[in-house]
Amino acid sequence: MRSKISAANERELLLRRLTSNRPLSTSDERLLGELTWRSEDKPARTQFVQEGDRPTESCLLVQGTIVRSRYAEDGRRQILSVHIPGDMPDLQSLHLERMDYGLETIGASRVAFVPHSALNAVFARSSSLSATFWRETLVDAALYRTAIFRNALLDASARLANFICEMHIRHQTVGLIDENGFHLALSQEGIGEVLGLTNVSVNRSAQQLRAQGLIRMDRGQIQVLNFKVLAKLGQFDTTYLHLPEVAMSPRRGSSDRTDREKRLG
Amino acid sequence: MRSKISAANERELLLRRLTSNRPLSTSDERLLGELTWRSEDKPARTQFVQEGDRPTESCLLVQGTIVRSRYAEDGRRQILSVHIPGDMPDLQSLHLERMDYGLETIGASRVAFVPHSALNAVFARSSSLSATFWRETLVDAALYRTAIFRNALLDASARLANFICEMHIRHQTVGLIDENGFHLALSQEGIGEVLGLTNVSVNRSAQQLRAQGLIRMDRGQIQVLNFKVLAKLGQFDTTYLHLPEVAMSPRRGSSDRTDREKRLG
DNA sequence: CGAAGTATTGACTTGTTTCAATGTTAGTGG
DNA sequence: CCACTAACATTGAAACAAGTCAATACTTCG
């Protein structure tokens, strides 16, 4: 259940993730490489960080699927976010003392831990590296925004479409996708806990999307057949993922903000 | 509509906010004081930052109420978060190039702007100050988590109760509350856009809470009469606000995480 | 005063939940 | 290798919370 392996995998995974937007300086890369990770394998359905905890380390998901969760009084679970390899789902515990959510595995997963003290030491030495990690938590917040939007304004099918689009792109970004699509350990009930729907509703929505030829979805294997239509249906816009801008359009000059104001109502 | 006033107010407001959790070092305080703010008064219902923008400055709400918003294709608006004086609702634009949401005033508001370049310069000089601002964005993310939880797992009345609890505490934290409660510029329709409800539903829920003697609520003025019961009803737990811990209990030792794991299902 | 925004109320509609039963699949151990 | 089991997926029917539509007050403010 525990192993102190050479942290080569963790380092590489993290590096790939952090540099997906802009390259790190060689000194930052070296600093990053000095971090020591402790890896652990977790079985499926295991809550390994809990609400109220005061972690002294943060984790990196190396393999598998984990979720952030919060429970209602009657025991129902809300999944706040779904994480795939490369994510650091409790980086924020570096600055927020108590956990306000739990972390649990969905399928069997491999998780690597790094002490807060080590991270802080590194950030004190490099403000650019600090900014890179800060940015990660900001993208995370952007995903939350989309969850709020999605669950409030879209109906069941559109929610599912939107969610599948997000997971598709995120898997694509870290190279976890092939001709059969990507693997998502979440059951239909689990997807319901993300989208604020029941398993029944998710099932019926999935059937609709399948009937329209937009997706294939079979026991955790999801394939997007028509991304464009799926995205349209789910009102999906990649902006919030803050991916690298391939064909960087010339930056719009910093025009006077007041010129662009819009009166509402 | 624009004024280059002495930034004394902005500085003080920001300082009060940032030190509400832990004091800043004198050198950090000095650095903070060197920032130059440009203040602007905005009329009600004005969107002054829009989806897709690439801001070169971040703002601090000095006075009034503003919201983060995102629109569905049919024009319906989702309010992602509600902001009160002391909040910096687009700090994240420092590291995320494009806005994935808009910023709009609800009532007439005063907003102060500071260039990203100035913030970056300050953060490069002090990693502790950088961490303090980072933390602000992390609390922000915690509020999003609660919004997701609330809108998915609670029924209309509980959602409203939860939301009022949050706004009550947040106003209290910055001293914007008196014997008549606090002022919230949002209409019932606006509250609905926060909670994923219609104005009709908000109205009926408000009546319920009033009938139970839990709140008073009249044209933007909200008074909590029985916080304890309201919080219970809304399943409200302050953890996620990450307030200073008054009677700091001795930190639980960093017990081996694996000892505390919980199997689910 | 008039106008616009906001709050309130009632009647009707609807998307989703709930409940419950039945398939289906993957994994386990004899 | 098949019976057994648990988890997951699918289906139908009934119930319900919230939405929609629409009419009527109330407030604020130029």
mmCIF file with all atom_site columns, C-alpha atoms in Angstrom, chain B residues 42-158:
data_model
loop_
_atom_site.group_PDB
_atom_site.id
_atom_site.type_symbol
_atom_site.label_atom_id
_atom_site.label_alt_id
_atom_site.label_comp_id
_atom_site.label_asym_id
_atom_site.label_entity_id
_atom_site.label_seq_id
_atom_site.pdbx_PDB_ins_code
_atom_site.Cartn_x
_atom_site.Cartn_y
_atom_site.Cartn_z
_atom_site.occupancy
_atom_site.B_iso_or_equiv
_atom_site.pdbx_formal_charge
_atom_site.auth_seq_id
_atom_site.auth_comp_id
_atom_site.auth_asym_id
_atom_site.auth_atom_id
_atom_site.pdbx_PDB_model_num
ATOM 1   C CA . LYS B 1 42  ? -19.875 52.712 -11.792 1.00 0.00 ? 42  LYS B CA 1
ATOM 2   C CA . PRO B 1 43  ? -23.632 53.084 -12.092 1.00 0.00 ? 43  PRO B CA 1
ATOM 3   C CA . ALA B 1 44  ? -25.929 50.183 -11.299 1.00 0.00 ? 44  ALA B CA 1
ATOM 4   C CA . ARG B 1 45  ? -26.331 47.359 -13.824 1.00 0.00 ? 45  ARG B CA 1
ATOM 5   C CA . THR B 1 46  ? -23.104 47.963 -15.661 1.00 0.00 ? 46  THR B CA 1
ATOM 6   C CA . GLN B 1 47  ? -20.959 45.198 -17.029 1.00 0.00 ? 47  GLN B CA 1
ATOM 7   C CA . PHE B 1 48  ? -17.437 46.598 -16.853 1.00 0.00 ? 48  PHE B CA 1
ATOM 8   C CA . VAL B 1 49  ? -15.452 43.425 -17.559 1.00 0.00 ? 49  VAL B CA 1
ATOM 9   C CA . GLN B 1 50  ? -16.698 40.939 -20.121 1.00 0.00 ? 50  GLN B CA 1
ATOM 10  C CA . GLU B 1 51  ? -16.183 37.318 -21.069 1.00 0.00 ? 51  GLU B CA 1
ATOM 11  C CA . GLY B 1 52  ? -13.261 37.103 -23.435 1.00 0.00 ? 52  GLY B CA 1
ATOM 12  C CA . ASP B 1 53  ? -11.552 40.262 -22.198 1.00 0.00 ? 53  ASP B CA 1
ATOM 13  C CA . ARG B 1 54  ? -7.836  40.224 -21.511 1.00 0.00 ? 54  ARG B CA 1
ATOM 14  C CA . PRO B 1 55  ? -7.523  42.598 -18.598 1.00 0.00 ? 55  PRO B CA 1
ATOM 15  C CA . THR B 1 56  ? -4.197  44.229 -17.801 1.00 0.00 ? 56  THR B CA 1
ATOM 16  C CA . GLU B 1 57  ? -5.332  45.201 -14.333 1.00 0.00 ? 57  GLU B CA 1
ATOM 17  C CA . SER B 1 58  ? -7.302  43.716 -11.465 1.00 0.00 ? 58  SER B CA 1
ATOM 18  C CA . CYS B 1 59  ? -9.912  45.431 -9.390  1.00 0.00 ? 59  CYS B CA 1
ATOM 19  C CA . LEU B 1 60  ? -10.918 45.873 -5.795  1.00 0.00 ? 60  LEU B CA 1
ATOM 20  C CA . LEU B 1 61  ? -14.529 46.559 -4.897  1.00 0.00 ? 61  LEU B CA 1
ATOM 21  C CA . VAL B 1 62  ? -14.533 49.595 -2.650  1.00 0.00 ? 62  VAL B CA 1
ATOM 22  C CA . GLN B 1 63  ? -18.230 50.241 -2.328  1.00 0.00 ? 63  GLN B CA 1
ATOM 23  C CA . GLY B 1 64  ? -21.420 48.654 -3.586  1.00 0.00 ? 64  GLY B CA 1
ATOM 24  C CA . THR B 1 65  ? -22.248 45.185 -4.877  1.00 0.00 ? 65  THR B CA 1
ATOM 25  C CA . ILE B 1 66  ? -20.910 43.456 -7.949  1.00 0.00 ? 66  ILE B CA 1
ATOM 26  C CA . VAL B 1 67  ? -21.291 39.939 -9.307  1.00 0.00 ? 67  VAL B CA 1
ATOM 27  C CA . ARG B 1 68  ? -19.441 37.543 -11.515 1.00 0.00 ? 68  ARG B CA 1
ATOM 28  C CA . SER B 1 69  ? -21.736 36.367 -14.296 1.00 0.00 ? 69  SER B CA 1
ATOM 29  C CA . ARG B 1 70  ? -22.004 33.982 -17.187 1.00 0.00 ? 70  ARG B CA 1
ATOM 30  C CA . TYR B 1 71  ? -24.795 33.879 -19.764 1.00 0.00 ? 71  TYR B CA 1
ATOM 31  C CA . ALA B 1 72  ? -26.585 30.987 -21.417 1.00 0.00 ? 72  ALA B CA 1
ATOM 32  C CA . GLU B 1 73  ? -27.382 31.121 -25.107 1.00 0.00 ? 73  GLU B CA 1
ATOM 33  C CA . ASP B 1 74  ? -30.968 32.119 -24.454 1.00 0.00 ? 74  ASP B CA 1
ATOM 34  C CA . GLY B 1 75  ? -29.787 35.123 -22.472 1.00 0.00 ? 75  GLY B CA 1
ATOM 35  C CA . ARG B 1 76  ? -30.427 33.778 -18.987 1.00 0.00 ? 76  ARG B CA 1
ATOM 36  C CA . ARG B 1 77  ? -27.773 34.911 -16.544 1.00 0.00 ? 77  ARG B CA 1
ATOM 37  C CA . GLN B 1 78  ? -26.039 32.819 -13.941 1.00 0.00 ? 78  GLN B CA 1
ATOM 38  C CA . ILE B 1 79  ? -24.492 34.757 -11.097 1.00 0.00 ? 79  ILE B CA 1
ATOM 39  C CA . LEU B 1 80  ? -21.358 32.851 -10.129 1.00 0.00 ? 80  LEU B CA 1
ATOM 40  C CA . SER B 1 81  ? -20.553 34.843 -7.020  1.00 0.00 ? 81  SER B CA 1
ATOM 41  C CA . VAL B 1 82  ? -21.659 37.948 -5.186  1.00 0.00 ? 82  VAL B CA 1
ATOM 42  C CA . HIS B 1 83  ? -19.065 40.456 -4.035  1.00 0.00 ? 83  HIS B CA 1
ATOM 43  C CA . ILE B 1 84  ? -18.964 42.989 -1.271  1.00 0.00 ? 84  ILE B CA 1
ATOM 44  C CA . PRO B 1 85  ? -16.440 45.703 -0.472  1.00 0.00 ? 85  PRO B CA 1
ATOM 45  C CA . GLY B 1 86  ? -12.947 44.350 0.111   1.00 0.00 ? 86  GLY B CA 1
ATOM 46  C CA . ASP B 1 87  ? -13.291 41.598 -2.507  1.00 0.00 ? 87  ASP B CA 1
ATOM 47  C CA . MET B 1 88  ? -11.010 41.425 -5.531  1.00 0.00 ? 88  MET B CA 1
ATOM 48  C CA . PRO B 1 89  ? -13.254 39.667 -8.022  1.00 0.00 ? 89  PRO B CA 1
ATOM 49  C CA . ASP B 1 90  ? -10.827 39.433 -10.912 1.00 0.00 ? 90  ASP B CA 1
ATOM 50  C CA . LEU B 1 91  ? -7.534  38.873 -9.167  1.00 0.00 ? 91  LEU B CA 1
ATOM 51  C CA . GLN B 1 92  ? -7.279  35.661 -11.151 1.00 0.00 ? 92  GLN B CA 1
ATOM 52  C CA . SER B 1 93  ? -6.814  37.618 -14.380 1.00 0.00 ? 93  SER B CA 1
ATOM 53  C CA . LEU B 1 94  ? -3.274  38.135 -13.146 1.00 0.00 ? 94  LEU B CA 1
ATOM 54  C CA . HIS B 1 95  ? -2.493  34.593 -14.291 1.00 0.00 ? 95  HIS B CA 1
ATOM 55  C CA . LEU B 1 96  ? -5.403  33.608 -16.526 1.00 0.00 ? 96  LEU B CA 1
ATOM 56  C CA . GLU B 1 97  ? -5.193  35.544 -19.746 1.00 0.00 ? 97  GLU B CA 1
ATOM 57  C CA . ARG B 1 98  ? -8.810  35.596 -20.847 1.00 0.00 ? 98  ARG B CA 1
ATOM 58  C CA . MET B 1 99  ? -11.843 36.249 -18.694 1.00 0.00 ? 99  MET B CA 1
ATOM 59  C CA . ASP B 1 100 ? -14.235 33.311 -18.621 1.00 0.00 ? 100 ASP B CA 1
ATOM 60  C CA . TYR B 1 101 ? -16.895 35.398 -16.897 1.00 0.00 ? 101 TYR B CA 1
ATOM 61  C CA . GLY B 1 102 ? -18.089 38.967 -16.724 1.00 0.00 ? 102 GLY B CA 1
ATOM 62  C CA . LEU B 1 103 ? -18.139 41.477 -13.891 1.00 0.00 ? 103 LEU B CA 1
ATOM 63  C CA . GLU B 1 104 ? -21.174 43.680 -13.420 1.00 0.00 ? 104 GLU B CA 1
ATOM 64  C CA . THR B 1 105 ? -22.396 46.079 -10.824 1.00 0.00 ? 105 THR B CA 1
ATOM 65  C CA . ILE B 1 106 ? -25.743 45.457 -9.172  1.00 0.00 ? 106 ILE B CA 1
ATOM 66  C CA . GLY B 1 107 ? -26.182 48.712 -7.340  1.00 0.00 ? 107 GLY B CA 1
ATOM 67  C CA . ALA B 1 108 ? -24.003 51.769 -7.976  1.00 0.00 ? 108 ALA B CA 1
ATOM 68  C CA . SER B 1 109 ? -20.461 50.864 -6.966  1.00 0.00 ? 109 SER B CA 1
ATOM 69  C CA . ARG B 1 110 ? -16.959 52.189 -6.578  1.00 0.00 ? 110 ARG B CA 1
ATOM 70  C CA . VAL B 1 111 ? -14.196 50.057 -8.017  1.00 0.00 ? 111 VAL B CA 1
ATOM 71  C CA . ALA B 1 112 ? -10.427 50.552 -7.774  1.00 0.00 ? 112 ALA B CA 1
ATOM 72  C CA . PHE B 1 113 ? -7.994  49.214 -10.371 1.00 0.00 ? 113 PHE B CA 1
ATOM 73  C CA . VAL B 1 114 ? -4.355  48.228 -10.057 1.00 0.00 ? 114 VAL B CA 1
ATOM 74  C CA . PRO B 1 115 ? -2.118  47.150 -12.981 1.00 0.00 ? 115 PRO B CA 1
ATOM 75  C CA . HIS B 1 116 ? -1.026  43.523 -13.168 1.00 0.00 ? 116 HIS B CA 1
ATOM 76  C CA . SER B 1 117 ? 2.508   44.718 -13.688 1.00 0.00 ? 117 SER B CA 1
ATOM 77  C CA . ALA B 1 118 ? 2.463   46.460 -10.318 1.00 0.00 ? 118 ALA B CA 1
ATOM 78  C CA . LEU B 1 119 ? 1.099   43.377 -8.570  1.00 0.00 ? 119 LEU B CA 1
ATOM 79  C CA . ASN B 1 120 ? 3.655   41.142 -10.225 1.00 0.00 ? 120 ASN B CA 1
ATOM 80  C CA . ALA B 1 121 ? 6.470   43.462 -9.232  1.00 0.00 ? 121 ALA B CA 1
ATOM 81  C CA . VAL B 1 122 ? 5.324   43.346 -5.628  1.00 0.00 ? 122 VAL B CA 1
ATOM 82  C CA . PHE B 1 123 ? 4.914   39.573 -5.620  1.00 0.00 ? 123 PHE B CA 1
ATOM 83  C CA . ALA B 1 124 ? 8.368   39.076 -7.073  1.00 0.00 ? 124 ALA B CA 1
ATOM 84  C CA . ARG B 1 125 ? 9.746   40.971 -4.098  1.00 0.00 ? 125 ARG B CA 1
ATOM 85  C CA . SER B 1 126 ? 7.760   39.174 -1.402  1.00 0.00 ? 126 SER B CA 1
ATOM 86  C CA . SER B 1 127 ? 6.740   35.548 -1.514  1.00 0.00 ? 127 SER B CA 1
ATOM 87  C CA . SER B 1 128 ? 4.754   35.964 1.690   1.00 0.00 ? 128 SER B CA 1
ATOM 88  C CA . LEU B 1 129 ? 2.654   38.742 0.189   1.00 0.00 ? 129 LEU B CA 1
ATOM 89  C CA . SER B 1 130 ? 2.195   36.642 -2.903  1.00 0.00 ? 130 SER B CA 1
ATOM 90  C CA . ALA B 1 131 ? 0.951   33.822 -0.704  1.00 0.00 ? 131 ALA B CA 1
ATOM 91  C CA . THR B 1 132 ? -1.497  36.156 1.001   1.00 0.00 ? 132 THR B CA 1
ATOM 92  C CA . PHE B 1 133 ? -3.094  37.085 -2.310  1.00 0.00 ? 133 PHE B CA 1
ATOM 93  C CA . TRP B 1 134 ? -2.980  33.502 -3.479  1.00 0.00 ? 134 TRP B CA 1
ATOM 94  C CA . ARG B 1 135 ? -4.892  32.576 -0.382  1.00 0.00 ? 135 ARG B CA 1
ATOM 95  C CA . GLU B 1 136 ? -7.604  35.081 -1.269  1.00 0.00 ? 136 GLU B CA 1
ATOM 96  C CA . THR B 1 137 ? -8.210  33.313 -4.554  1.00 0.00 ? 137 THR B CA 1
ATOM 97  C CA . LEU B 1 138 ? -8.333  29.995 -2.716  1.00 0.00 ? 138 LEU B CA 1
ATOM 98  C CA . VAL B 1 139 ? -11.047 31.199 -0.380  1.00 0.00 ? 139 VAL B CA 1
ATOM 99  C CA . ASP B 1 140 ? -12.862 32.314 -3.470  1.00 0.00 ? 140 ASP B CA 1
ATOM 100 C CA . ALA B 1 141 ? -12.692 28.792 -4.824  1.00 0.00 ? 141 ALA B CA 1
ATOM 101 C CA . ALA B 1 142 ? -14.073 27.530 -1.525  1.00 0.00 ? 142 ALA B CA 1
ATOM 102 C CA . LEU B 1 143 ? -17.099 29.754 -2.016  1.00 0.00 ? 143 LEU B CA 1
ATOM 103 C CA . TYR B 1 144 ? -17.619 28.185 -5.425  1.00 0.00 ? 144 TYR B CA 1
ATOM 104 C CA . ARG B 1 145 ? -17.548 24.746 -3.865  1.00 0.00 ? 145 ARG B CA 1
ATOM 105 C CA . THR B 1 146 ? -20.308 25.749 -1.531  1.00 0.00 ? 146 THR B CA 1
ATOM 106 C CA . ALA B 1 147 ? -22.343 27.167 -4.393  1.00 0.00 ? 147 ALA B CA 1
ATOM 107 C CA . ILE B 1 148 ? -22.085 23.840 -6.198  1.00 0.00 ? 148 ILE B CA 1
ATOM 108 C CA . PHE B 1 149 ? -23.083 21.935 -3.097  1.00 0.00 ? 149 PHE B CA 1
ATOM 109 C CA . ARG B 1 150 ? -25.914 24.278 -2.252  1.00 0.00 ? 150 ARG B CA 1
ATOM 110 C CA . ASN B 1 151 ? -27.485 24.441 -5.688  1.00 0.00 ? 151 ASN B CA 1
ATOM 111 C CA . ALA B 1 152 ? -27.322 20.700 -6.201  1.00 0.00 ? 152 ALA B CA 1
ATOM 112 C CA . LEU B 1 153 ? -28.276 19.204 -2.851  1.00 0.00 ? 153 LEU B CA 1
ATOM 113 C CA . LEU B 1 154 ? -30.567 21.706 -1.130  1.00 0.00 ? 154 LEU B CA 1
ATOM 114 C CA . ASP B 1 155 ? -34.167 22.576 -1.940  1.00 0.00 ? 155 ASP B CA 1
ATOM 115 C CA . ALA B 1 156 ? -35.269 26.153 -2.579  1.00 0.00 ? 156 ALA B CA 1
ATOM 116 C CA . SER B 1 157 ? -35.741 27.253 1.041   1.00 0.00 ? 157 SER B CA 1
ATOM 117 C CA . ALA B 1 158 ? -32.550 25.619 2.244   1.00 0.00 ? 158 ALA B CA 1
#
